[in-house]
PDB file of C-alpha atoms and ligand atoms in Angstrom:
ATOM      1  CA  UNK A  17      20.629   5.082 -18.706  1.00 90.00           C
ATOM      2  CA  UNK A  18      23.132   2.840 -20.381  1.00 96.00           C
ATOM      3  CA  UNK A  19      23.189   0.543 -17.932  1.00 97.00           C
ATOM      4  CA  UNK A  20      19.250   0.097 -17.278  1.00 98.00           C
ATOM      5  CA  UNK A  21      18.146  -0.383 -21.264  1.00 98.00           C
ATOM      6  CA  UNK A  22      21.009  -3.501 -21.001  1.00 98.00           C
ATOM      7  CA  UNK A  23      19.302  -4.706 -18.485  1.00 98.00           C
ATOM      8  CA  UNK A  24      15.920  -4.237 -20.227  1.00 98.00           C
ATOM      9  CA  UNK A  25      17.292  -5.808 -23.289  1.00 98.00           C
ATOM     10  CA  UNK A  26      19.291  -8.778 -21.132  1.00 98.00           C
ATOM     11  CA  UNK A  27      16.150  -9.499 -19.340  1.00 98.00           C
ATOM     12  CA  UNK A  28      13.925  -9.677 -22.593  1.00 97.00           C
ATOM     13  CA  UNK A  29      16.426 -12.381 -23.810  1.00 97.00           C
ATOM     14  CA  UNK A  30      16.005 -14.473 -20.829  1.00 96.00           C
ATOM     15  CA  UNK A  31      12.411 -14.239 -20.194  1.00 95.00           C
ATOM     16  CA  UNK A  32      11.803 -14.757 -24.078  1.00 94.00           C
ATOM     17  CA  UNK A  33       9.761 -17.758 -23.730  1.00 91.00           C
ATOM     18  CA  UNK A  34       7.834 -17.027 -21.015  1.00 88.00           C
ATOM     19  CA  UNK A  35       4.587 -15.443 -20.284  1.00 90.00           C
ATOM     20  CA  UNK A  36       2.411 -14.195 -17.063  1.00 87.00           C
ATOM     21  CA  UNK A  37       0.317 -16.580 -14.920  1.00 84.00           C
ATOM     22  CA  UNK A  38      -2.554 -14.902 -16.269  1.00 79.00           C
ATOM     23  CA  UNK A  39      -5.323 -15.835 -19.053  1.00 77.00           C
ATOM     24  CA  UNK A  40      -4.319 -13.516 -21.489  1.00 79.00           C
ATOM     25  CA  UNK A  41      -1.048 -14.462 -21.901  1.00 83.00           C
ATOM     26  CA  UNK A  42       0.843 -11.106 -21.319  1.00 88.00           C
ATOM     27  CA  UNK A  43       5.025 -11.545 -22.149  1.00 92.00           C
ATOM     28  CA  UNK A  44       6.695 -12.141 -19.443  1.00 94.00           C
ATOM     29  CA  UNK A  45       9.450  -8.942 -19.428  1.00 96.00           C
ATOM     30  CA  UNK A  46       6.358  -6.794 -19.476  1.00 96.00           C
ATOM     31  CA  UNK A  47       6.371  -7.103 -15.225  1.00 96.00           C
ATOM     32  CA  UNK A  48      10.083  -6.389 -14.342  1.00 98.00           C
ATOM     33  CA  UNK A  49       9.625  -3.571 -16.803  1.00 98.00           C
ATOM     34  CA  UNK A  50       6.357  -2.558 -14.897  1.00 98.00           C
ATOM     35  CA  UNK A  51       8.026  -2.742 -11.170  1.00 98.00           C
ATOM     36  CA  UNK A  52      11.016  -0.095 -12.871  1.00 98.00           C
ATOM     37  CA  UNK A  53       8.877   1.990 -14.562  1.00 98.00           C
ATOM     38  CA  UNK A  54       7.249   2.230 -11.227  1.00 98.00           C
ATOM     39  CA  UNK A  55      10.480   2.845  -8.921  1.00 98.00           C
ATOM     40  CA  UNK A  56      11.296   5.360 -11.252  1.00 98.00           C
ATOM     41  CA  UNK A  57       7.930   6.942 -12.236  1.00 98.00           C
ATOM     42  CA  UNK A  58       6.082   6.671  -8.623  1.00 98.00           C
ATOM     43  CA  UNK A  59       9.194   6.382  -6.162  1.00 98.00           C
ATOM     44  CA  UNK A  60      11.376   9.539  -7.965  1.00 98.00           C
ATOM     45  CA  UNK A  61      14.515   6.597  -7.612  1.00 98.00           C
ATOM     46  CA  UNK A  62      16.467   7.166 -10.222  1.00 97.00           C
ATOM     47  CA  UNK A  63      19.670   5.299  -8.780  1.00 98.00           C
ATOM     48  CA  UNK A  64      20.544   3.323 -12.062  1.00 98.00           C
ATOM     49  CA  UNK A  65      21.743   0.063 -10.149  1.00 98.00           C
ATOM     50  CA  UNK A  66      18.313   0.019  -8.503  1.00 98.00           C
ATOM     51  CA  UNK A  67      16.315   0.239 -11.708  1.00 98.00           C
ATOM     52  CA  UNK A  68      18.045  -2.161 -13.337  1.00 98.00           C
ATOM     53  CA  UNK A  69      18.451  -4.581 -10.454  1.00 98.00           C
ATOM     54  CA  UNK A  70      14.487  -4.055 -10.605  1.00 98.00           C
ATOM     55  CA  UNK A  71      14.370  -5.061 -13.933  1.00 98.00           C
ATOM     56  CA  UNK A  72      16.843  -8.294 -13.703  1.00 98.00           C
ATOM     57  CA  UNK A  73      15.107  -9.434 -10.522  1.00 97.00           C
ATOM     58  CA  UNK A  74      13.610 -12.645 -11.727  1.00 96.00           C
ATOM     59  CA  UNK A  75      16.349 -13.714 -13.990  1.00 97.00           C
ATOM     60  CA  UNK A  76      18.133 -15.906 -11.211  1.00 95.00           C
ATOM     61  CA  UNK A  77      15.125 -17.547  -9.645  1.00 92.00           C
ATOM     62  CA  UNK A  78      13.117 -18.043 -13.543  1.00 91.00           C
ATOM     63  CA  UNK A  79      15.731 -18.159 -15.910  1.00 94.00           C
ATOM     64  CA  UNK A  80      18.272 -19.893 -14.278  1.00 89.00           C
ATOM     65  CA  UNK A  81      20.331 -16.534 -14.571  1.00 95.00           C
ATOM     66  CA  UNK A  82      23.805 -17.097 -12.073  1.00 95.00           C
ATOM     67  CA  UNK A  83      25.130 -15.005 -10.239  1.00 95.00           C
ATOM     68  CA  UNK A  84      27.984 -14.409 -11.787  1.00 97.00           C
ATOM     69  CA  UNK A  85      26.582 -13.619 -14.742  1.00 97.00           C
ATOM     70  CA  UNK A  86      24.979 -10.655 -13.379  1.00 97.00           C
ATOM     71  CA  UNK A  87      28.200  -9.343 -11.597  1.00 98.00           C
ATOM     72  CA  UNK A  88      30.006  -9.963 -14.429  1.00 98.00           C
ATOM     73  CA  UNK A  89      27.746  -8.092 -17.011  1.00 97.00           C
ATOM     74  CA  UNK A  90      26.000  -5.391 -14.501  1.00 98.00           C
ATOM     75  CA  UNK A  91      28.653  -5.829 -11.490  1.00 98.00           C
ATOM     76  CA  UNK A  92      28.369  -6.185  -7.853  1.00 98.00           C
ATOM     77  CA  UNK A  93      25.548  -4.386  -6.445  1.00 98.00           C
ATOM     78  CA  UNK A  94      23.338  -5.133  -9.144  1.00 98.00           C
ATOM     79  CA  UNK A  95      23.882  -9.000  -7.904  1.00 98.00           C
ATOM     80  CA  UNK A  96      23.251  -8.538  -4.814  1.00 98.00           C
ATOM     81  CA  UNK A  97      20.128  -6.952  -4.675  1.00 98.00           C
ATOM     82  CA  UNK A  98      18.919  -9.552  -6.989  1.00 97.00           C
ATOM     83  CA  UNK A  99      20.175 -12.171  -5.124  1.00 96.00           C
ATOM     84  CA  UNK A 100      18.490 -10.398  -2.653  1.00 96.00           C
ATOM     85  CA  UNK A 101      14.968 -10.709  -3.533  1.00 95.00           C
ATOM     86  CA  UNK A 102      15.466 -14.055  -5.051  1.00 94.00           C
ATOM     87  CA  UNK A 103      13.725 -17.020  -3.846  1.00 88.00           C
ATOM     88  CA  UNK A 104      15.641 -20.306  -3.135  1.00 86.00           C
ATOM     89  CA  UNK A 105      13.786 -22.376  -5.518  1.00 84.00           C
ATOM     90  CA  UNK A 106      14.873 -25.735  -3.658  1.00 86.00           C
ATOM     91  CA  UNK A 107      12.543 -24.649  -0.693  1.00 91.00           C
ATOM     92  CA  UNK A 108       8.781 -25.578  -0.692  1.00 91.00           C
ATOM     93  CA  UNK A 109       6.499 -23.282  -1.532  1.00 90.00           C
ATOM     94  CA  UNK A 110       4.606 -21.823   1.480  1.00 91.00           C
ATOM     95  CA  UNK A 111       7.835 -22.088   2.743  1.00 93.00           C
ATOM     96  CA  UNK A 112       9.678 -19.367   0.848  1.00 92.00           C
ATOM     97  CA  UNK A 113       6.920 -17.552   0.829  1.00 92.00           C
ATOM     98  CA  UNK A 114       6.841 -17.412   4.764  1.00 93.00           C
ATOM     99  CA  UNK A 115      10.216 -16.325   4.496  1.00 92.00           C
ATOM    100  CA  UNK A 116       9.957 -13.123   2.554  1.00 91.00           C
ATOM    101  CA  UNK A 117       7.901 -11.914   5.119  1.00 93.00           C
ATOM    102  CA  UNK A 118      10.597 -13.157   7.277  1.00 92.00           C
ATOM    103  CA  UNK A 119      12.948 -11.669   5.608  1.00 92.00           C
ATOM    104  CA  UNK A 120      11.501  -8.754   4.453  1.00 93.00           C
ATOM    105  CA  UNK A 121      12.866  -6.068   7.256  1.00 94.00           C
ATOM    106  CA  UNK A 122      16.515  -7.412   6.736  1.00 95.00           C
ATOM    107  CA  UNK A 123      16.284  -6.944   3.500  1.00 97.00           C
ATOM    108  CA  UNK A 124      18.020  -3.213   2.021  1.00 97.00           C
ATOM    109  CA  UNK A 125      17.110   0.045   1.023  1.00 97.00           C
ATOM    110  CA  UNK A 126      17.264  -1.349  -2.820  1.00 97.00           C
ATOM    111  CA  UNK A 127      16.297  -4.821  -2.295  1.00 98.00           C
ATOM    112  CA  UNK A 128      13.482  -2.859  -0.251  1.00 98.00           C
ATOM    113  CA  UNK A 129      11.861  -0.744  -2.773  1.00 98.00           C
ATOM    114  CA  UNK A 130      11.711  -3.286  -5.539  1.00 98.00           C
ATOM    115  CA  UNK A 131       9.862  -5.388  -3.388  1.00 97.00           C
ATOM    116  CA  UNK A 132       7.732  -3.141  -2.861  1.00 98.00           C
ATOM    117  CA  UNK A 133       7.051  -2.640  -6.577  1.00 98.00           C
ATOM    118  CA  UNK A 134       6.735  -6.204  -7.113  1.00 97.00           C
ATOM    119  CA  UNK A 135       3.965  -6.901  -4.747  1.00 97.00           C
ATOM    120  CA  UNK A 136       1.999  -3.908  -6.258  1.00 98.00           C
ATOM    121  CA  UNK A 137       2.686  -5.159  -9.680  1.00 97.00           C
ATOM    122  CA  UNK A 138       1.813  -8.447  -8.687  1.00 95.00           C
ATOM    123  CA  UNK A 139      -1.799  -7.443  -6.835  1.00 96.00           C
ATOM    124  CA  UNK A 140      -2.489  -5.504  -9.438  1.00 95.00           C
ATOM    125  CA  UNK A 141      -2.050  -8.502 -11.801  1.00 94.00           C
ATOM    126  CA  UNK A 142      -3.922 -10.274  -9.365  1.00 94.00           C
ATOM    127  CA  UNK A 143      -6.946  -7.984 -10.073  1.00 94.00           C
ATOM    128  CA  UNK A 144      -7.103  -7.303 -13.976  1.00 92.00           C
ATOM    129  CA  UNK A 145      -5.622 -10.752 -15.353  1.00 90.00           C
ATOM    130  CA  UNK A 146      -6.275 -13.710 -12.364  1.00 89.00           C
ATOM    131  CA  UNK A 147      -3.764 -16.473 -12.805  1.00 88.00           C
ATOM    132  CA  UNK A 148      -5.831 -19.227 -14.906  1.00 84.00           C
ATOM    133  CA  UNK A 149      -6.881 -21.870 -11.827  1.00 88.00           C
ATOM    134  CA  UNK A 150      -7.047 -18.712  -8.660  1.00 90.00           C
ATOM    135  CA  UNK A 151      -9.816 -18.845  -7.172  1.00 91.00           C
ATOM    136  CA  UNK A 152     -10.803 -16.401  -5.232  1.00 93.00           C
ATOM    137  CA  UNK A 153      -9.947 -17.447  -2.156  1.00 92.00           C
ATOM    138  CA  UNK A 154      -6.669 -17.448  -3.373  1.00 93.00           C
ATOM    139  CA  UNK A 155      -6.414 -13.751  -4.627  1.00 94.00           C
ATOM    140  CA  UNK A 156      -7.845 -13.397  -1.155  1.00 94.00           C
ATOM    141  CA  UNK A 157      -4.637 -15.299   0.717  1.00 94.00           C
ATOM    142  CA  UNK A 158      -2.396 -13.419  -2.338  1.00 95.00           C
ATOM    143  CA  UNK A 159      -3.493 -10.150  -0.994  1.00 96.00           C
ATOM    144  CA  UNK A 160      -3.225 -10.892   2.359  1.00 96.00           C
ATOM    145  CA  UNK A 161       0.256 -12.396   2.034  1.00 96.00           C
ATOM    146  CA  UNK A 162       1.082  -9.583  -0.103  1.00 97.00           C
ATOM    147  CA  UNK A 163       0.500  -6.906   2.903  1.00 97.00           C
ATOM    148  CA  UNK A 164       2.446  -9.192   5.909  1.00 96.00           C
ATOM    149  CA  UNK A 165       5.236  -8.955   3.162  1.00 97.00           C
ATOM    150  CA  UNK A 166       4.545  -4.619   2.874  1.00 97.00           C
ATOM    151  CA  UNK A 167       4.749  -4.148   6.832  1.00 97.00           C
ATOM    152  CA  UNK A 168       7.570  -5.932   7.103  1.00 96.00           C
ATOM    153  CA  UNK A 169       9.854  -3.585   4.392  1.00 97.00           C
ATOM    154  CA  UNK A 170       8.552  -1.148   6.758  1.00 95.00           C
ATOM    155  CA  UNK A 171       9.193   2.960   6.032  1.00 95.00           C
ATOM    156  CA  UNK A 172      10.708   2.658   2.501  1.00 94.00           C
ATOM    157  CA  UNK A 173       9.441   5.496   0.276  1.00 98.00           C
ATOM    158  CA  UNK A 174       6.484   7.219   1.252  1.00 98.00           C
ATOM    159  CA  UNK A 175       4.847   7.970  -2.461  1.00 98.00           C
ATOM    160  CA  UNK A 176       4.743   3.804  -3.528  1.00 98.00           C
ATOM    161  CA  UNK A 177       4.048   2.992   0.254  1.00 98.00           C
ATOM    162  CA  UNK A 178       0.545   4.827  -0.647  1.00 98.00           C
ATOM    163  CA  UNK A 179       0.546   3.749  -4.546  1.00 98.00           C
ATOM    164  CA  UNK A 180       0.363  -0.054  -2.181  1.00 98.00           C
ATOM    165  CA  UNK A 181      -1.696   1.201  -0.116  1.00 98.00           C
ATOM    166  CA  UNK A 182      -4.678   2.594  -2.505  1.00 98.00           C
ATOM    167  CA  UNK A 183      -4.085  -0.327  -4.720  1.00 97.00           C
ATOM    168  CA  UNK A 184      -4.832  -3.287  -1.629  1.00 97.00           C
ATOM    169  CA  UNK A 185      -7.674  -1.170  -0.682  1.00 96.00           C
ATOM    170  CA  UNK A 186      -9.045  -1.348  -4.183  1.00 96.00           C
ATOM    171  CA  UNK A 187      -7.677  -4.365  -5.715  1.00 95.00           C
ATOM    172  CA  UNK A 188      -9.305  -6.510  -2.345  1.00 94.00           C
ATOM    173  CA  UNK A 189     -12.365  -4.823  -2.542  1.00 94.00           C
ATOM    174  CA  UNK A 190     -12.752  -5.853  -6.244  1.00 94.00           C
ATOM    175  CA  UNK A 191     -10.874  -9.423  -5.542  1.00 92.00           C
ATOM    176  CA  UNK A 192     -13.468 -10.326  -2.598  1.00 91.00           C
ATOM    177  CA  UNK A 193     -16.903  -9.222  -4.754  1.00 91.00           C
ATOM    178  CA  UNK A 194     -15.552 -12.459  -7.205  1.00 86.00           C
ATOM    179  CA  UNK A 195     -16.252 -14.173  -4.247  1.00 74.00           C
ATOM    180  CA  UNK A 196     -19.738 -12.431  -3.447  1.00 60.00           C
ATOM    181  CA  UNK A 197     -20.402 -12.678  -6.787  1.00 53.00           C
ATOM    182  CA  UNK A 198     -19.656 -16.323  -7.134  1.00 51.00           C
ATOM    183  CA  UNK A 199     -20.571 -17.559  -3.546  1.00 47.00           C
ATOM    184  CA  UNK A 200     -24.765 -16.491  -4.499  1.00 42.00           C
ATOM    185  CA  UNK A 201     -25.737 -19.924  -3.949  1.00 38.00           C
TER     186      UNK A 201
HETATM  187 ZN1   ZN B  15       8.514 -10.274  -9.416  1.00 69.66          ZN
END
């Protein structure tokens, strides 16, 4: 418990100047907290290294936190999960997205859970607060890419998988309908 709360405090500090891409300007920290919450509340995960890594999952990629800092504060295991789910920012965006699909089957169990929670939380965000400037086509592509990552993850945690599929179906309908209404003419 202590480690998980410490991760929340650490991540909140690291993401303090960041907001989600949606027009609402939600503080960034809501996202990793939601991922950890889903793993625990829906997936029944209680492993504190996995929950801590879920809260820290974007700190290396998006805040420049070094792997060494994570190792010294939270241990090797947590750092390893975070690195497993972090993209190489040197690569172009499309290549990174392709690699996420390709790497999904080879991730550890903990990293697959975090990816799954991340996909659920991000699909929800695209539905409830679409990123500013994302046309419907891009929202649909994002859904399709998320499903490809989901398929790559394989069997992980039945309740989380069910939730992903439900959010996918409902969200895809809503997002597609946005296209329908703007394509009337
Ligand atoms: Zn994330």
